[in-house]
Amino acid sequence: MTKSADTHCPYCALQCAMTLKSPAALTPAPQPGSDPVPATAAAVREAPVALLDVTGRDFPTNRGGLCRKGWTSASLLNHAGRVTEPLLKGADGVHRPVSWDKALELITAAVKDTRARYGADAVGVFGGGGLTNEKAYQLGKFARLALGTSRIDYNGRFCMSSAAAAGMRAFGLDRGLPFPLADLDSASTILMLGSNVAETMPPFVQHLQGARDAGGLIVVDPRRSATAAFTSDGGGLHLQPLPGTDLALLLGLSHVVIHEGLADAGYIEARTAGYDALVRSVASYWPERVQSLTGVPAGLLRDTARRLADGARRGGSYILTGRGVEQHVDGTDTATAAINLALLLGLPGSARSGYGTLTGQGNGQGGREHGQKADQLPGYRKITDPAARAHMAAIWGVPESLIPGPGLPAVQLLKSLGQSDGVRCLFVHGANVAVSAPDANAVIAGLRSLEFLVVCDFFLSETAAEADLVLPVTQWAEEEGTLTNLEGRVLRRRRAIAPPPGVRSELWIMTRLAEALDAPSTFSEDPETVFEELRRASEGGLADYSGIDYAMLDRGEAAYWPYPAGSTGTPRLFRESFAHADGRAVFTPVTPRRRASSPPAEVADGAGPFGTPMTLITGRLMEHYQSGAQTRRVAALAAAQPEARLQIHPAAAAAQGIAAGDFVSISNGRGEVSCRAELSTDIRPETVFLPFHFPELESANRLTEAATDPISGMPEFKFSQVWVRAGAASHRANELQKEGAS
Ligand SMILES: Nc1nc2c(c(=O)[nH]1)N[C@H]1C(S)=C(S)[C@@H](COP(=O)(O)OP(=O)(O)OC[C@H]3O[C@@H](n4cnc5c(=O)[nH]c(N)nc54)[C@H](O)[C@@H]3O)O[C@H]1N2
Ligand SMILES: Nc1nc2c(c(=O)[nH]1)N[C@H]1C(S)=C(S)[C@@H](COP(=O)(O)OP(=O)(O)OC[C@H]3O[C@@H](n4cnc5c(=O)[nH]c(N)nc54)[C@H](O)[C@@H]3O)O[C@H]1N2
Ligand SMILES: [Mo]
């Protein structure tokens, strides 16, 4: 065990720097054969003493700060519920330990059998944006060459795909922030749409302080989120639109910019294409009309546009988007509208201004560059591009014909589970789809219809609980690798501690299985060896890492991609030109396809009307991470946020006879959630909010629809119609009764 290791937090894309140290007193390692019971909010078991002390380390994104999740992250290393041996599900549905040899043998047989009976595309892989670059790269290679399937996609489809598609369309390149985060510090105006960094990236808030103090922080959110609340003292603005109307709102802002002569004519002329069509497309979105579509007063729209233009002339203006505006069926168009507004104002590529989207998962950026996406090869190459295929065939030493074509995007992949022509045998690496995918009841049914499900995880997540075989893998502090943060900066993850004896790395698992399956290329369990191959694979691609190596990262050098060999990397993109062939950014005219007031079809399919449906939006709490598989097991976090609560306006609650703390039933045609109500004037009266961190009866994704954006395949997590009623759902009532009786 090393005495101390400089690494980064296991959770979000801010990748706060931390140092891990061994405390003087160590607890014994967890015993093999860990408890096979899936953890629920009620079943939190934590190690008495963490194996490592966590301290924040100075770094440009976090400047020594960490959030509550980061501070408590080490407690999961020796958590009593950790899986430390492969677990095989018996006919009785109970998971029992098996040897690694037996586990690998069973998987090999299942893959061969599935391929023989249904073809190689009946084997599927679901990856994650939390995997290191090395794991994500090798997973894409494993799927295509060892399994021979095209069916690989990952949870970043739920997260980054719309913003990524918009960035590709406008700039020819997708890097979340095309500038270092610290550039925001000197901005005078920042417009944040659908992003609640005060809860989702707390150390980020220090970079908003300057704009906020200058009265220039503007937040667009149907809720008065913690980030929206942060604007008020500084004289900033909170725009509170109807959910799903951000596209109209952005067209309104562009309309004002054009009609008040606030556009940057010189920039538009020199650096963009398609301006005339853009002007026509926003012509009918005058502020009073947009007010009627969005509920945001026309005066606030004009004020926002003027502050952005004023900021661009003074300290700098930035436009940033988050999941609130992207997780909609028109998410790509909405992100495009945000970019169009930024281009009108001359922000992208300027010295003190810019546009960006806030990447979410720890390696959400790198995870979308190196081949775990259905349509992609390493280096952000297209799998349909003959030159890209030839390049990768040469790197992998295989004939080009062996590389399958494009597969299915995540939602379609999950819908195909167990279907004829669908996936029959699935590998999951780093996602808990039973909780986090839309229409979760259907996803769970799909997982249960599989012939073989293999899940790699450290805990028996709700998805792992469904698995035929659970493979225990290393956690962040037990492994080496790299991640690429929200700024496109490549960072080193370093090992501070040895994993429990029965646990293996995913690189090791892929290497053993590739051998057993006679894969036509080599695989490695050594992260640096894999990174060296990734470098060569990415060379000449959009996301070029060929000039980056472990030694320079270990010296603390800042490596922003593209970083071709012989260069010094690219902290700031687009300064001279954009990535399209002619060097120009492209305005793509976009207009709303759905009227915000029209109820989606699901309401008609529902179990029956219970008054007026409400709009459900979903999102995050500070204490929990994603599906909660990790943070619900941290005692301090679970104690702070033990259960889901529905945020509802007091007027809406009163209309249904709901009082604070009452149980409510939230339902639609897809499912039902039962939880307590939290009354709050911070939310619009026709809208309710649920966090998605909780499973089973409290799982928000039992209500969300698996409808996707036609360009990106991103699902609509942030807009569902639901009925909200007083009283516990019948199954919850039974539970409560049982509790009362015992
Ligand atoms: N604590 C915590 N931090 C995290 C994560 C976590 O799970 N927990 N996850 C990480 C990941 S992967 C991601 S992607 C990021 C996400 O980070 P954010 O994008 O900040 O997170 P969300 O809470 O999903 O959504 C942000 C806001 O969008 C608002 N919103 C909902 N619907 C709409 C709408 O129609 N329009 C507008 N304008 N706003 C809307 C919500 O009210 C919410 O306040 O966070 C990262 N950090
Ligand atoms: N309703 C609603 N649903 C949403 C969202 C929303 O806003 N609303 N947001 C969506 C977004 S943006 C995202 S990113 C997704 C994320 O949702 P998920 O994909 O479910 O994300 P996690 O909960 O982080 O799941 C990661 C799982 O892998 C494990 N894990 C962590 N690291 C590793 C690793 O290195 N290897 C392996 N094998 N396992 C690992 C964890 O223990 C956990 O069980 O949720 C989406 N779902
Ligand atoms: Mo995400």
Coordinates of C-alpha atoms and ligand atoms in Angstrom, one line a residue, residues 12 69 159 194-196 199-200 220-223 225 243-244 246 322-325 328 360-361 617 619-622 624-626 693 718, ligand 1:
C12 CA -18.6 13.8 -11.5
K69 CA -19.9 13.0 -1.8
C159 CA -26.3 12.4 -20.7
G194 CA -31.0 23.8 -17.1
S195 CA -27.9 23.4 -15.0
N196 CA -27.9 23.3 -11.2
E199 CA -25.9 20.9 -6.2
T200 CA -24.3 18.9 -9.0
V220 CA -33.0 29.4 -16.5
D221 CA -34.8 26.7 -14.6
P222 CA -38.5 25.8 -13.9
R223 CA -37.4 25.6 -10.2
S225 CA -32.8 25.7 -7.7
P243 CA -40.5 22.7 -18.7
G244 CA -39.6 21.8 -22.3
D246 CA -36.3 26.4 -23.7
G322 CA -27.0 21.4 -18.6
R323 CA -29.2 18.4 -18.6
G324 CA -32.3 20.4 -17.9
V325 CA -32.5 21.7 -21.5
H328 CA -35.8 16.4 -24.1
G360 CA -21.7 15.1 -16.2
Q361 CA -20.0 11.8 -15.4
I617 CA -39.3 17.0 -14.2
G619 CA -32.9 15.6 -11.6
R620 CA -30.4 15.5 -8.8
L621 CA -29.8 16.2 -5.2
M622 CA -26.4 17.1 -3.9
H624 CA -26.7 11.4 -4.2
Y625 CA -25.0 10.3 -7.4
Q626 CA -27.0 9.1 -10.3
H693 CA -31.5 8.5 -7.2
K718 CA -37.2 16.1 -18.2
Ligands
LIG1 N1 -25.0 15.4 -6.7 C1 -24.9 15.0 -8.0 N2 -24.0 15.6 -8.8 C2 -23.9 15.2 -10.1 C3 -24.6 14.0 -10.5 C4 -25.5 13.4 -9.6 O1 -26.2 12.4 -9.9 N3 -25.6 13.9 -8.3 N4 -24.5 13.6 -11.8 C5 -23.5 14.1 -12.7 C6 -24.0 14.0 -14.1 S1 -23.8 12.5 -14.9 C7 -24.6 15.0 -14.7 S2 -25.2 14.7 -16.3 C8 -24.7 16.3 -14.1 C9 -26.0 16.9 -14.3 O2 -26.1 18.2 -13.7 P1 -27.3 19.2 -13.9 O3 -27.6 19.4 -15.4 O4 -27.0 20.4 -13.1 O5 -28.5 18.3 -13.2 P2 -30.0 18.0 -13.2 O6 -30.4 18.1 -11.8 O7 -30.3 16.8 -13.9 O8 -30.7 19.2 -14.0 C10 -30.4 20.5 -13.7 C11 -31.7 21.4 -13.6 O9 -32.5 21.3 -14.8 C12 -33.8 21.7 -14.4 N5 -34.7 21.4 -15.4 C13 -35.6 20.3 -15.5 N6 -36.3 20.5 -16.6 C14 -36.0 21.6 -17.2 C15 -36.4 22.3 -18.4 O10 -37.3 21.8 -19.2 N7 -35.8 23.5 -18.7 C16 -34.8 24.0 -17.9 N8 -34.3 25.2 -18.3 N9 -34.4 23.4 -16.8 C17 -35.0 22.2 -16.5 C18 -34.0 21.0 -13.1 O11 -35.0 21.7 -12.3 C19 -32.6 21.0 -12.4 O12 -32.5 22.0 -11.4 O13 -24.4 16.3 -12.7 C20 -23.2 15.6 -12.4 N10 -23.1 15.8 -10.9

